Amino acid sequence: MENEVLRQLEARKSVRVFTDEPVTAEERSAIVHAAFMAPTAGNQQLYTILDITDPALRGRMADLCDHQPMIAAAPLCLVFLADCRRWLEAYRMAGAAPRDPGAGDLLLAAADACIAAQNAVTAAESMGIGSCYIGDVLENAEAMREALHLPACVVPAAMVIFGRPTEQQKRRPKPARFPEEAIVFENVYPDPDPSALRAGFAARAAANGRTEDLDAGLRAFCARKYDSDFSREMTRSAEVYLADFQK
């Protein structure tokens, strides 16, 4: 089956180099409106969106997010915050006596924020505007809180940068995903046996034209990503944010 929405979802890839053409005010408004139209738990919109326009703050964000200059250079930069504070303050304002937010509230708000971000990404793609998620916004919790003035119970769930892709970025192939049989199962979770696990990763590697030894490739990826300094810092920072929800 194919239609325009499915075609754009298939074509969409992360864009890390943008032209100098700005995202117009009308386009920004449409992107934000699309985010608001995303599914949301109980129609609460458990997120706040920060439009980072100050050049100095952009530079600071780029530095805190593993020194990625594309963050400062992108025409549009939105930070999606999992916001467990707005409704809490509204409850108190109304005279209610709400409980303290817990881990479940944070997970629900993080899901709301990320769903809204993906709606924004999809809307941008429909206008020829590329995007890239920046997960590193979760790192350096103390400095990020200071930079964005984040109070307790407000956590950066995702940053997305937007802009029109350069010709080189348009030509760059989109990485292949896992085959469906490695990801989709019926009813219950099957803990994968080594042969099934190997088959799924081998199919993904082959689809991406990777020819190196599978185990060597996995070990290298583990060292570069999972066991990296930035991954360990992200875990440390996540625990800082989680402390607000474990009182």
PDB file of C-alpha atoms in Angstrom:
ATOM      1  CA  MET A   1       0.000   0.000   0.000  1.00  0.00           C
ATOM      2  CA  GLU A   2       1.211   3.506  -0.740  1.00  0.00           C
ATOM      3  CA  ASN A   3      -0.064   7.030  -0.247  1.00  0.00           C
ATOM      4  CA  GLU A   4       1.576  10.401   0.273  1.00  0.00           C
ATOM      5  CA  VAL A   5       1.760  10.131   4.066  1.00  0.00           C
ATOM      6  CA  LEU A   6       3.302   6.667   3.893  1.00  0.00           C
ATOM      7  CA  ARG A   7       5.743   7.818   1.221  1.00  0.00           C
ATOM      8  CA  GLN A   8       6.921  10.707   3.368  1.00  0.00           C
ATOM      9  CA  LEU A   9       7.303   8.490   6.442  1.00  0.00           C
ATOM     10  CA  GLU A  10       9.369   6.088   4.345  1.00  0.00           C
ATOM     11  CA  ALA A  11      11.542   8.881   2.973  1.00  0.00           C
ATOM     12  CA  ARG A  12      12.062  10.823   6.167  1.00  0.00           C
ATOM     13  CA  LYS A  13      15.601  10.637   7.596  1.00  0.00           C
ATOM     14  CA  SER A  14      17.636  12.629  10.074  1.00  0.00           C
ATOM     15  CA  VAL A  15      19.093  15.817   8.570  1.00  0.00           C
ATOM     16  CA  ARG A  16      22.198  17.282  10.182  1.00  0.00           C
ATOM     17  CA  VAL A  17      23.255  19.902   7.623  1.00  0.00           C
ATOM     18  CA  PHE A  18      20.852  22.643   6.576  1.00  0.00           C
ATOM     19  CA  THR A  19      20.747  25.381   3.981  1.00  0.00           C
ATOM     20  CA  ASP A  20      20.686  29.026   5.072  1.00  0.00           C
ATOM     21  CA  GLU A  21      17.006  29.348   4.147  1.00  0.00           C
ATOM     22  CA  PRO A  22      14.971  30.129   7.273  1.00  0.00           C
ATOM     23  CA  VAL A  23      11.933  28.309   8.573  1.00  0.00           C
ATOM     24  CA  THR A  24       9.250  30.959   8.154  1.00  0.00           C
ATOM     25  CA  ALA A  25       6.931  32.097  10.914  1.00  0.00           C
ATOM     26  CA  GLU A  26       4.038  30.441   9.072  1.00  0.00           C
ATOM     27  CA  GLU A  27       5.942  27.149   8.801  1.00  0.00           C
ATOM     28  CA  ARG A  28       6.962  27.263  12.464  1.00  0.00           C
ATOM     29  CA  SER A  29       3.356  27.892  13.450  1.00  0.00           C
ATOM     30  CA  ALA A  30       2.201  24.906  11.383  1.00  0.00           C
ATOM     31  CA  ILE A  31       4.866  22.666  12.946  1.00  0.00           C
ATOM     32  CA  VAL A  32       3.878  23.660  16.481  1.00  0.00           C
ATOM     33  CA  HIS A  33       0.170  23.319  15.696  1.00  0.00           C
ATOM     34  CA  ALA A  34       0.811  19.803  14.380  1.00  0.00           C
ATOM     35  CA  ALA A  35       2.544  18.962  17.665  1.00  0.00           C
ATOM     36  CA  PHE A  36      -0.553  20.115  19.558  1.00  0.00           C
ATOM     37  CA  MET A  37      -2.730  17.810  17.439  1.00  0.00           C
ATOM     38  CA  ALA A  38      -0.821  14.705  18.564  1.00  0.00           C
ATOM     39  CA  PRO A  39      -2.446  12.080  20.769  1.00  0.00           C
ATOM     40  CA  THR A  40      -2.102  13.051  24.419  1.00  0.00           C
ATOM     41  CA  ALA A  41      -3.031  11.301  27.664  1.00  0.00           C
ATOM     42  CA  GLY A  42      -6.427  12.566  28.813  1.00  0.00           C
ATOM     43  CA  ASN A  43      -6.041  15.592  26.520  1.00  0.00           C
ATOM     44  CA  GLN A  44      -3.641  17.009  29.131  1.00  0.00           C
ATOM     45  CA  GLN A  45      -0.716  17.886  26.811  1.00  0.00           C
ATOM     46  CA  LEU A  46       1.801  16.935  29.475  1.00  0.00           C
ATOM     47  CA  TYR A  47       4.600  18.842  27.787  1.00  0.00           C
ATOM     48  CA  THR A  48       6.021  22.312  27.330  1.00  0.00           C
ATOM     49  CA  ILE A  49       7.832  23.315  24.131  1.00  0.00           C
ATOM     50  CA  LEU A  50      10.760  25.717  24.247  1.00  0.00           C
ATOM     51  CA  ASP A  51      11.622  27.516  21.001  1.00  0.00           C
ATOM     52  CA  ILE A  52      15.330  28.222  21.451  1.00  0.00           C
ATOM     53  CA  THR A  53      15.949  31.475  19.595  1.00  0.00           C
ATOM     54  CA  ASP A  54      18.698  33.160  21.637  1.00  0.00           C
ATOM     55  CA  PRO A  55      22.036  32.609  19.838  1.00  0.00           C
ATOM     56  CA  ALA A  56      24.008  32.439  23.078  1.00  0.00           C
ATOM     57  CA  LEU A  57      21.634  29.846  24.503  1.00  0.00           C
ATOM     58  CA  ARG A  58      21.809  27.907  21.225  1.00  0.00           C
ATOM     59  CA  GLY A  59      25.565  27.825  21.566  1.00  0.00           C
ATOM     60  CA  ARG A  60      25.290  26.664  25.150  1.00  0.00           C
ATOM     61  CA  MET A  61      22.860  23.909  24.156  1.00  0.00           C
ATOM     62  CA  ALA A  62      25.206  22.775  21.391  1.00  0.00           C
ATOM     63  CA  ASP A  63      28.039  22.566  23.907  1.00  0.00           C
ATOM     64  CA  LEU A  64      25.997  20.668  26.489  1.00  0.00           C
ATOM     65  CA  CYS A  65      24.728  18.215  23.870  1.00  0.00           C
ATOM     66  CA  ASP A  66      28.105  16.666  23.064  1.00  0.00           C
ATOM     67  CA  HIS A  67      29.457  19.709  21.200  1.00  0.00           C
ATOM     68  CA  GLN A  68      27.213  19.498  18.133  1.00  0.00           C
ATOM     69  CA  PRO A  69      27.451  22.811  16.212  1.00  0.00           C
ATOM     70  CA  MET A  70      24.469  21.897  14.026  1.00  0.00           C
ATOM     71  CA  ILE A  71      22.251  22.756  17.021  1.00  0.00           C
ATOM     72  CA  ALA A  72      23.442  26.358  16.939  1.00  0.00           C
ATOM     73  CA  ALA A  73      23.237  26.529  13.141  1.00  0.00           C
ATOM     74  CA  ALA A  74      19.757  25.050  12.596  1.00  0.00           C
ATOM     75  CA  PRO A  75      17.009  27.473  11.527  1.00  0.00           C
ATOM     76  CA  LEU A  76      14.609  26.124  14.179  1.00  0.00           C
ATOM     77  CA  CYS A  77      15.306  24.370  17.477  1.00  0.00           C
ATOM     78  CA  LEU A  78      12.522  23.056  19.708  1.00  0.00           C
ATOM     79  CA  VAL A  79      12.963  21.378  23.086  1.00  0.00           C
ATOM     80  CA  PHE A  80      10.077  19.164  24.189  1.00  0.00           C
ATOM     81  CA  LEU A  81       9.835  19.016  27.976  1.00  0.00           C
ATOM     82  CA  ALA A  82       7.980  16.318  29.880  1.00  0.00           C
ATOM     83  CA  ASP A  83       6.025  18.671  32.158  1.00  0.00           C
ATOM     84  CA  CYS A  84       4.650  17.225  35.376  1.00  0.00           C
ATOM     85  CA  ARG A  85       4.391  20.691  36.920  1.00  0.00           C
ATOM     86  CA  ARG A  86       1.695  22.588  34.996  1.00  0.00           C
ATOM     87  CA  TRP A  87      -1.230  20.419  36.066  1.00  0.00           C
ATOM     88  CA  LEU A  88       0.180  20.054  39.588  1.00  0.00           C
ATOM     89  CA  GLU A  89       0.229  23.839  39.996  1.00  0.00           C
ATOM     90  CA  ALA A  90      -3.273  24.104  38.496  1.00  0.00           C
ATOM     91  CA  TYR A  91      -4.576  21.535  41.006  1.00  0.00           C
ATOM     92  CA  ARG A  92      -3.038  23.521  43.868  1.00  0.00           C
ATOM     93  CA  MET A  93      -4.372  26.773  42.447  1.00  0.00           C
ATOM     94  CA  ALA A  94      -7.870  25.245  42.479  1.00  0.00           C
ATOM     95  CA  GLY A  95      -7.569  24.213  46.117  1.00  0.00           C
ATOM     96  CA  ALA A  96      -6.949  20.505  45.553  1.00  0.00           C
ATOM     97  CA  ALA A  97      -4.342  18.591  47.533  1.00  0.00           C
ATOM     98  CA  PRO A  98      -2.591  16.541  44.824  1.00  0.00           C
ATOM     99  CA  ARG A  99      -0.076  13.822  45.584  1.00  0.00           C
ATOM    100  CA  ASP A 100       3.533  14.287  44.553  1.00  0.00           C
ATOM    101  CA  PRO A 101       4.280  13.167  40.976  1.00  0.00           C
ATOM    102  CA  GLY A 102       5.772   9.698  40.633  1.00  0.00           C
ATOM    103  CA  ALA A 103       7.675   7.740  38.017  1.00  0.00           C
ATOM    104  CA  GLY A 104       4.460   6.805  36.211  1.00  0.00           C
ATOM    105  CA  ASP A 105       3.577  10.461  35.780  1.00  0.00           C
ATOM    106  CA  LEU A 106       7.003  11.155  34.296  1.00  0.00           C
ATOM    107  CA  LEU A 107       6.781   8.258  31.849  1.00  0.00           C
ATOM    108  CA  LEU A 108       3.328   9.406  30.737  1.00  0.00           C
ATOM    109  CA  ALA A 109       4.537  12.979  30.245  1.00  0.00           C
ATOM    110  CA  ALA A 110       7.647  11.806  28.380  1.00  0.00           C
ATOM    111  CA  ALA A 111       5.440   9.778  26.036  1.00  0.00           C
ATOM    112  CA  ASP A 112       3.202  12.824  25.471  1.00  0.00           C
ATOM    113  CA  ALA A 113       6.225  14.997  24.700  1.00  0.00           C
ATOM    114  CA  CYS A 114       7.781  12.523  22.269  1.00  0.00           C
ATOM    115  CA  ILE A 115       4.495  11.883  20.453  1.00  0.00           C
ATOM    116  CA  ALA A 116       4.077  15.639  20.025  1.00  0.00           C
ATOM    117  CA  ALA A 117       7.659  15.902  18.766  1.00  0.00           C
ATOM    118  CA  GLN A 118       7.047  13.208  16.163  1.00  0.00           C
ATOM    119  CA  ASN A 119       3.946  15.008  14.925  1.00  0.00           C
ATOM    120  CA  ALA A 120       6.111  18.115  14.504  1.00  0.00           C
ATOM    121  CA  VAL A 121       8.727  16.106  12.617  1.00  0.00           C
ATOM    122  CA  THR A 122       6.102  14.607  10.300  1.00  0.00           C
ATOM    123  CA  ALA A 123       4.538  17.998   9.629  1.00  0.00           C
ATOM    124  CA  ALA A 124       7.943  19.479   8.834  1.00  0.00           C
ATOM    125  CA  GLU A 125       8.703  16.666   6.401  1.00  0.00           C
ATOM    126  CA  SER A 126       5.483  17.422   4.530  1.00  0.00           C
ATOM    127  CA  MET A 127       6.787  20.961   3.936  1.00  0.00           C
ATOM    128  CA  GLY A 128      10.227  19.876   2.731  1.00  0.00           C
ATOM    129  CA  ILE A 129      11.791  20.753   6.089  1.00  0.00           C
ATOM    130  CA  GLY A 130      14.219  18.204   7.495  1.00  0.00           C
ATOM    131  CA  SER A 131      14.711  17.401  11.158  1.00  0.00           C
ATOM    132  CA  CYS A 132      16.978  15.617  13.600  1.00  0.00           C
ATOM    133  CA  TYR A 133      16.252  14.416  17.113  1.00  0.00           C
ATOM    134  CA  ILE A 134      18.898  15.301  19.702  1.00  0.00           C
ATOM    135  CA  GLY A 135      18.657  12.809  22.560  1.00  0.00           C
ATOM    136  CA  ASP A 136      21.710  14.342  24.224  1.00  0.00           C
ATOM    137  CA  VAL A 137      19.438  17.032  25.661  1.00  0.00           C
ATOM    138  CA  LEU A 138      18.974  14.616  28.565  1.00  0.00           C
ATOM    139  CA  GLU A 139      22.673  14.893  29.494  1.00  0.00           C
ATOM    140  CA  ASN A 140      24.324  17.363  31.869  1.00  0.00           C
ATOM    141  CA  ALA A 141      21.207  17.676  34.009  1.00  0.00           C
ATOM    142  CA  GLU A 142      22.483  20.348  36.358  1.00  0.00           C
ATOM    143  CA  ALA A 143      23.792  22.637  33.614  1.00  0.00           C
ATOM    144  CA  MET A 144      20.738  22.009  31.421  1.00  0.00           C
ATOM    145  CA  ARG A 145      18.419  22.890  34.278  1.00  0.00           C
ATOM    146  CA  GLU A 146      20.303  26.129  34.778  1.00  0.00           C
ATOM    147  CA  ALA A 147      20.374  26.989  31.069  1.00  0.00           C
ATOM    148  CA  LEU A 148      16.645  26.377  30.511  1.00  0.00           C
ATOM    149  CA  HIS A 149      15.471  27.425  34.004  1.00  0.00           C
ATOM    150  CA  LEU A 150      13.877  24.027  34.574  1.00  0.00           C
ATOM    151  CA  PRO A 151      12.120  23.569  37.915  1.00  0.00           C
ATOM    152  CA  ALA A 152      11.586  20.250  39.651  1.00  0.00           C
ATOM    153  CA  CYS A 153       9.421  17.716  37.802  1.00  0.00           C
ATOM    154  CA  VAL A 154      10.166  19.178  34.353  1.00  0.00           C
ATOM    155  CA  VAL A 155      12.451  16.980  32.250  1.00  0.00           C
ATOM    156  CA  PRO A 156      13.813  17.448  28.699  1.00  0.00           C
ATOM    157  CA  ALA A 157      12.373  14.530  26.735  1.00  0.00           C
ATOM    158  CA  ALA A 158      13.670  15.468  23.276  1.00  0.00           C
ATOM    159  CA  MET A 159      15.238  18.246  21.277  1.00  0.00           C
ATOM    160  CA  VAL A 160      14.497  18.528  17.568  1.00  0.00           C
ATOM    161  CA  ILE A 161      16.292  20.787  15.118  1.00  0.00           C
ATOM    162  CA  PHE A 162      14.672  21.734  11.810  1.00  0.00           C
ATOM    163  CA  GLY A 163      15.758  23.189   8.487  1.00  0.00           C
ATOM    164  CA  ARG A 164      15.916  22.549   4.777  1.00  0.00           C
ATOM    165  CA  PRO A 165      18.390  19.807   3.880  1.00  0.00           C
ATOM    166  CA  THR A 166      21.372  20.480   1.668  1.00  0.00           C
ATOM    167  CA  GLU A 167      21.640  18.572  -1.603  1.00  0.00           C
ATOM    168  CA  GLN A 168      24.193  16.251  -0.011  1.00  0.00           C
ATOM    169  CA  GLN A 169      21.760  15.457   2.805  1.00  0.00           C
ATOM    170  CA  LYS A 170      18.973  14.807   0.310  1.00  0.00           C
ATOM    171  CA  ARG A 171      21.153  12.315  -1.559  1.00  0.00           C
ATOM    172  CA  ARG A 172      22.372  10.528   1.561  1.00  0.00           C
ATOM    173  CA  PRO A 173      20.585   7.164   1.817  1.00  0.00           C
ATOM    174  CA  LYS A 174      18.304   6.453   4.732  1.00  0.00           C
ATOM    175  CA  PRO A 175      19.645   3.641   6.945  1.00  0.00           C
ATOM    176  CA  ALA A 176      17.709   0.389   6.669  1.00  0.00           C
ATOM    177  CA  ARG A 177      15.694  -0.792   9.650  1.00  0.00           C
ATOM    178  CA  PHE A 178      15.336  -4.256  11.163  1.00  0.00           C
ATOM    179  CA  PRO A 179      13.102  -6.665   9.250  1.00  0.00           C
ATOM    180  CA  GLU A 180       9.563  -6.937  10.604  1.00  0.00           C
ATOM    181  CA  GLU A 181      10.107 -10.456  11.934  1.00  0.00           C
ATOM    182  CA  ALA A 182      12.824  -9.187  14.252  1.00  0.00           C
ATOM    183  CA  ILE A 183      10.580  -6.528  15.812  1.00  0.00           C
ATOM    184  CA  VAL A 184       6.901  -7.517  15.584  1.00  0.00           C
ATOM    185  CA  PHE A 185       5.492 -10.503  17.498  1.00  0.00           C
ATOM    186  CA  GLU A 186       2.039 -11.699  18.375  1.00  0.00           C
ATOM    187  CA  ASN A 187       0.604 -11.170  21.848  1.00  0.00           C
ATOM    188  CA  VAL A 188       3.596 -11.826  24.110  1.00  0.00           C
ATOM    189  CA  TYR A 189       7.256 -10.886  24.269  1.00  0.00           C
ATOM    190  CA  PRO A 190       9.579 -13.655  23.091  1.00  0.00           C
ATOM    191  CA  ASP A 191      13.011 -13.480  24.678  1.00  0.00           C
ATOM    192  CA  PRO A 192      15.104 -13.961  21.528  1.00  0.00           C
ATOM    193  CA  ASP A 193      17.309 -16.983  21.224  1.00  0.00           C
ATOM    194  CA  PRO A 194      20.814 -16.373  19.858  1.00  0.00           C
ATOM    195  CA  SER A 195      20.015 -17.642  16.374  1.00  0.00           C
ATOM    196  CA  ALA A 196      16.949 -15.402  15.969  1.00  0.00           C
ATOM    197  CA  LEU A 197      18.830 -12.446  17.437  1.00  0.00           C
ATOM    198  CA  ARG A 198      21.749 -12.992  15.086  1.00  0.00           C
ATOM    199  CA  ALA A 199      19.426 -13.345  12.086  1.00  0.00           C
ATOM    200  CA  GLY A 200      17.725 -10.022  12.799  1.00  0.00           C
ATOM    201  CA  PHE A 201      20.971  -8.120  13.235  1.00  0.00           C
ATOM    202  CA  ALA A 202      22.544  -9.804  10.223  1.00  0.00           C
ATOM    203  CA  ALA A 203      19.585  -8.841   8.020  1.00  0.00           C
ATOM    204  CA  ARG A 204      19.821  -5.232   9.191  1.00  0.00           C
ATOM    205  CA  ALA A 205      23.553  -5.110   8.553  1.00  0.00           C
ATOM    206  CA  ALA A 206      23.180  -6.600   5.087  1.00  0.00           C
ATOM    207  CA  ALA A 207      20.414  -4.140   4.177  1.00  0.00           C
ATOM    208  CA  ASN A 208      22.779  -1.321   5.133  1.00  0.00           C
ATOM    209  CA  GLY A 209      25.602  -2.780   3.058  1.00  0.00           C
ATOM    210  CA  ARG A 210      27.700  -3.690   6.088  1.00  0.00           C
ATOM    211  CA  THR A 211      30.106  -6.499   5.338  1.00  0.00           C
ATOM    212  CA  GLU A 212      32.232  -6.683   8.494  1.00  0.00           C
ATOM    213  CA  ASP A 213      32.006  -9.568  10.952  1.00  0.00           C
ATOM    214  CA  LEU A 214      28.690  -9.239  12.817  1.00  0.00           C
ATOM    215  CA  ASP A 215      30.114  -9.836  16.285  1.00  0.00           C
ATOM    216  CA  ALA A 216      32.970  -7.406  15.689  1.00  0.00           C
ATOM    217  CA  GLY A 217      30.487  -4.801  14.480  1.00  0.00           C
ATOM    218  CA  LEU A 218      28.297  -5.266  17.551  1.00  0.00           C
ATOM    219  CA  ARG A 219      31.278  -4.984  19.884  1.00  0.00           C
ATOM    220  CA  ALA A 220      32.371  -1.779  18.164  1.00  0.00           C
ATOM    221  CA  PHE A 221      28.860  -0.311  18.329  1.00  0.00           C
ATOM    222  CA  CYS A 222      28.593  -1.223  22.011  1.00  0.00           C
ATOM    223  CA  ALA A 223      31.841   0.615  22.731  1.00  0.00           C
ATOM    224  CA  ARG A 224      30.884   3.626  20.596  1.00  0.00           C
ATOM    225  CA  LYS A 225      27.316   4.010  21.852  1.00  0.00           C
ATOM    226  CA  TYR A 226      26.148   1.934  24.813  1.00  0.00           C
ATOM    227  CA  ASP A 227      29.390   2.001  26.820  1.00  0.00           C
ATOM    228  CA  SER A 228      30.395   5.495  25.718  1.00  0.00           C
ATOM    229  CA  ASP A 229      31.006   8.420  28.049  1.00  0.00           C
ATOM    230  CA  PHE A 230      27.946  10.263  26.716  1.00  0.00           C
ATOM    231  CA  SER A 231      25.692   7.249  27.303  1.00  0.00           C
ATOM    232  CA  ARG A 232      26.923   6.921  30.872  1.00  0.00           C
ATOM    233  CA  GLU A 233      26.405  10.652  31.395  1.00  0.00           C
ATOM    234  CA  MET A 234      22.861  10.389  30.043  1.00  0.00           C
ATOM    235  CA  THR A 235      22.103   7.648  32.566  1.00  0.00           C
ATOM    236  CA  ARG A 236      23.595   9.716  35.387  1.00  0.00           C
ATOM    237  CA  SER A 237      21.560  12.769  34.384  1.00  0.00           C
ATOM    238  CA  ALA A 238      18.373  10.744  34.043  1.00  0.00           C
ATOM    239  CA  GLU A 239      18.843   9.620  37.635  1.00  0.00           C
ATOM    240  CA  VAL A 240      19.161  13.269  38.692  1.00  0.00           C
ATOM    241  CA  TYR A 241      15.811  14.052  37.086  1.00  0.00           C
ATOM    242  CA  LEU A 242      14.225  10.861  38.432  1.00  0.00           C
ATOM    243  CA  ALA A 243      15.093  11.881  41.978  1.00  0.00           C
ATOM    244  CA  ASP A 244      12.247  14.437  41.828  1.00  0.00           C
ATOM    245  CA  PHE A 245       9.800  11.583  41.344  1.00  0.00           C
ATOM    246  CA  GLN A 246      11.101   9.222  44.037  1.00  0.00           C
ATOM    247  CA  LYS A 247      10.432  11.206  47.186  1.00  0.00           C
TER     248      LYS A 247
END
